[in-house]
Amino acid sequence: ALGCMSMTGVYDVKQRNDDGSVAAIQRALDLGMTLVDTADSYGPATNELLVGRATASRPEAILSTKVGLVGRSDGALLRNGRPEHITSAATESLRRLGADRIDLYSLHTIDPDVPLSETWGAMADLVTAGTVRSLGVVTDDIRVVSFLQQRFPVTAVFAEFSLWNQRSRRLVDWCGARAISVLATSPLGRGVLTGTIPSSRRFDWTDLRSKLPEFTTESMAQAGHQVAAAKAVARRHRATASQVSLAWVLAQGDHIIPVAGTRQPEHVEENARAGELSLSDLDLRQLAGEDVSAELL
């Protein structure tokens, strides 16, 4: 899957390039990365417009967008799970995407002021009406998924999951046992697992990573072990650390789809080739932190 969040300035506003992003989306579709993921809060709204522009006349595109977070022009995000908002937001998303139906419509966050059953019920009504094909949710809480699943089928769960961040492992396994897909977000650790970001890197205040606890100097230094292992495995396969990291996510289960975000066509090409990389048991053990040096002699 192709994640489009970074295309409208989440990581670096100054590097926004709509023409390049459209080319990246279209190249992803050419290579079989047919699920294109966005949200109405990205931008806000501008990300969906960009995706709609890129996927026009591309019927193979599987459109995934989200609702529940309302982005403001000042960068603030508000939660809104009211049924009337869910209905009107879907209409607006369809207009911006230039689509007749949303393939995967996901709840971006839970509004504490609205009963979750009411929010989910409004989303289920969109499926019944034919406006939406299937429903998903962004969460790392099994209890939330179980609650929703009892009311209307959950097709996919968005959760951050990568070689670097495996905190959602229990959720990933739980979903696999129930035939629920997991859309693994940040499968490259927001760039860390590419092996191109030095541990001493300081992010500009406009970059989302400057606000995340994972990107402290200490956390970045700890990530070096996973990056080193990914690079070592990559050398054996004549691949890149990014491809190995994505192949690792794919190897965790047939129900897992890595959502690799990029706005550069050349990185789309690199990521797509990860699907051709088959990791051995030795590779997986090395990526898990085992010392396999004796077996490599």
Coordinates of C-alpha atoms in Angstrom, one line a residue, residues 40 48 62-68 83 85-95 97 99-107 119-137 152-156 158:
D40 CA -9.7 14.0 5.3
E48 CA -7.6 13.8 -0.7
I62 CA -8.3 1.0 -4.0
L63 CA -9.2 4.2 -2.2
S64 CA -8.7 4.3 1.6
T65 CA -9.5 7.4 3.6
K66 CA -10.3 8.2 7.2
V67 CA -12.7 10.3 9.3
G68 CA -13.0 11.5 12.9
P83 CA -23.0 10.6 13.2
H85 CA -20.4 14.6 10.8
I86 CA -19.5 11.1 9.6
T87 CA -22.2 11.3 6.9
S88 CA -21.3 14.7 5.7
A89 CA -17.5 14.0 5.8
A90 CA -18.0 11.0 3.6
T91 CA -19.8 13.1 1.1
E92 CA -17.0 15.6 1.1
S93 CA -14.3 12.9 0.8
L94 CA -16.1 11.4 -2.2
R95 CA -16.2 14.8 -3.9
L97 CA -11.5 12.0 -4.4
A99 CA -15.1 8.7 -6.6
D100 CA -18.5 7.1 -6.4
R101 CA -17.5 4.9 -3.4
I102 CA -14.8 4.8 -0.8
D103 CA -13.3 1.3 -0.7
L104 CA -12.0 1.5 2.9
Y105 CA -13.4 4.1 5.3
S106 CA -11.6 4.1 8.7
L107 CA -12.3 5.8 12.0
T119 CA -20.0 6.7 15.4
W120 CA -19.6 3.1 14.2
G121 CA -23.3 2.8 13.4
A122 CA -23.2 5.8 11.2
M123 CA -20.2 4.4 9.3
A124 CA -22.0 1.0 9.0
D125 CA -25.0 2.9 7.5
L126 CA -22.7 4.2 4.7
V127 CA -21.8 0.6 3.8
T128 CA -25.5 -0.3 3.7
A129 CA -26.2 2.7 1.5
G130 CA -23.4 1.7 -0.9
T131 CA -21.3 4.8 -0.3
V132 CA -18.6 2.8 1.4
R133 CA -17.3 -0.7 0.6
S134 CA -15.7 -1.7 4.0
L135 CA -14.7 -0.2 7.4
G136 CA -11.5 0.1 9.3
V137 CA -10.2 1.7 12.5
F152 CA -20.3 -4.4 12.2
P153 CA -17.4 -6.2 10.6
V154 CA -13.9 -4.6 10.8
T155 CA -12.1 -5.2 7.6
A156 CA -8.8 -3.6 8.5
F158 CA -4.3 0.6 11.1

